Amino acid sequence: MTEQNIANRIACKNIDIDASSFHQIILLELEKLLEDVIGYEESKSFISMVADKVGELLYNKYKVEINDEAMTLDTIAHVLVDLKRRIG
């Protein structure tokens, strides 16, 4: 078989993977592995720390980009709506 035939055979299959599901699989497997290696409570703490760090990074990125030093509740509400729109 030629490379093009193989590529076509693969491309036409109904394989339910997209960027979102790929990232979800990675995160779920990471969470399971953490629970197995360091335990449930420590895993929850670790995931919480990662979430806090991601939140801080996103907050700072928006704060710099929109040049809003105060980041009022109204601004944060709009930021969250925009973030949801961007990440789906």
C-alpha positions as a Python dict, from the first residue, in 0.01 Angstrom:
ca = {
    (1, 'M'): (0, 0, 0),
    (2, 'T'): (113, 351, -70),
    (3, 'E'): (152, 607, 202),
    (4, 'Q'): (-144, 801, 63),
    (5, 'N'): (-369, 493, 82),
    (6, 'I'): (-268, 429, 441),
    (7, 'A'): (-325, 794, 530),
    (8, 'N'): (-670, 784, 368),
    (9, 'R'): (-764, 461, 548),
    (10, 'I'): (-670, 616, 880),
    (11, 'A'): (-826, 957, 814),
    (12, 'C'): (-1168, 814, 725),
    (13, 'K'): (-1201, 615, 1049),
    (14, 'N'): (-1433, 742, 1319),
    (15, 'I'): (-1174, 790, 1592),
    (16, 'D'): (-1316, 1021, 1857),
    (17, 'I'): (-1006, 1230, 1933),
    (18, 'D'): (-974, 1606, 1914),
    (19, 'A'): (-763, 1859, 2102),
    (20, 'S'): (-1008, 1880, 2390),
    (21, 'S'): (-1047, 1506, 2439),
    (22, 'F'): (-671, 1457, 2404),
    (23, 'H'): (-600, 1708, 2681),
    (24, 'Q'): (-874, 1558, 2897),
    (25, 'I'): (-725, 1210, 2857),
    (26, 'I'): (-380, 1339, 2954),
    (27, 'L'): (-512, 1518, 3264),
    (28, 'L'): (-726, 1225, 3379),
    (29, 'E'): (-439, 981, 3339),
    (30, 'L'): (-205, 1219, 3522),
    (31, 'E'): (-456, 1243, 3806),
    (32, 'K'): (-489, 863, 3829),
    (33, 'L'): (-113, 819, 3824),
    (34, 'L'): (-66, 1080, 4096),
    (35, 'E'): (-327, 907, 4313),
    (36, 'D'): (-149, 572, 4265),
    (37, 'V'): (196, 714, 4338),
    (38, 'I'): (142, 975, 4611),
    (39, 'G'): (-210, 899, 4736),
    (40, 'Y'): (-552, 1056, 4702),
    (41, 'E'): (-515, 1353, 4942),
    (42, 'E'): (-170, 1449, 4820),
    (43, 'S'): (-291, 1420, 4462),
    (44, 'K'): (-582, 1655, 4534),
    (45, 'S'): (-340, 1905, 4689),
    (46, 'F'): (-104, 1883, 4393),
    (47, 'I'): (-385, 1931, 4137),
    (48, 'S'): (-514, 2224, 4343),
    (49, 'M'): (-169, 2386, 4338),
    (50, 'V'): (-148, 2342, 3960),
    (51, 'A'): (-497, 2493, 3918),
    (52, 'D'): (-398, 2789, 4137),
    (53, 'K'): (-84, 2844, 3929),
    (54, 'V'): (-275, 2825, 3599),
    (55, 'G'): (-535, 3067, 3736),
    (56, 'E'): (-262, 3309, 3841),
    (57, 'L'): (-93, 3288, 3500),
    (58, 'L'): (-421, 3349, 3315),
    (59, 'Y'): (-515, 3634, 3551),
    (60, 'N'): (-181, 3806, 3494),
    (61, 'K'): (-196, 3753, 3117),
    (62, 'Y'): (-538, 3920, 3095),
    (63, 'K'): (-437, 4193, 3340),
    (64, 'V'): (-137, 4288, 3127),
    (65, 'E'): (-320, 4259, 2794),
    (66, 'I'): (-622, 4467, 2892),
    (67, 'N'): (-409, 4707, 3096),
    (68, 'D'): (-651, 4703, 3389),
    (69, 'E'): (-464, 4736, 3716),
    (70, 'A'): (-777, 4709, 3932),
    (71, 'M'): (-939, 4402, 3769),
    (72, 'T'): (-1283, 4477, 3908),
    (73, 'L'): (-1544, 4205, 3955),
    (74, 'D'): (-1714, 4323, 3636),
    (75, 'T'): (-1387, 4298, 3444),
    (76, 'I'): (-1317, 3952, 3587),
    (77, 'A'): (-1665, 3838, 3483),
    (78, 'H'): (-1594, 3950, 3127),
    (79, 'V'): (-1251, 3787, 3138),
    (80, 'L'): (-1407, 3456, 3240),
    (81, 'V'): (-1661, 3475, 2959),
    (82, 'D'): (-1379, 3552, 2714),
    (83, 'L'): (-1165, 3268, 2846),
    (84, 'K'): (-1456, 3025, 2806),
    (85, 'R'): (-1506, 3148, 2450),
    (86, 'R'): (-1139, 3102, 2370),
    (87, 'I'): (-1103, 2752, 2514),
    (88, 'G'): (-1448, 2627, 2421),
}
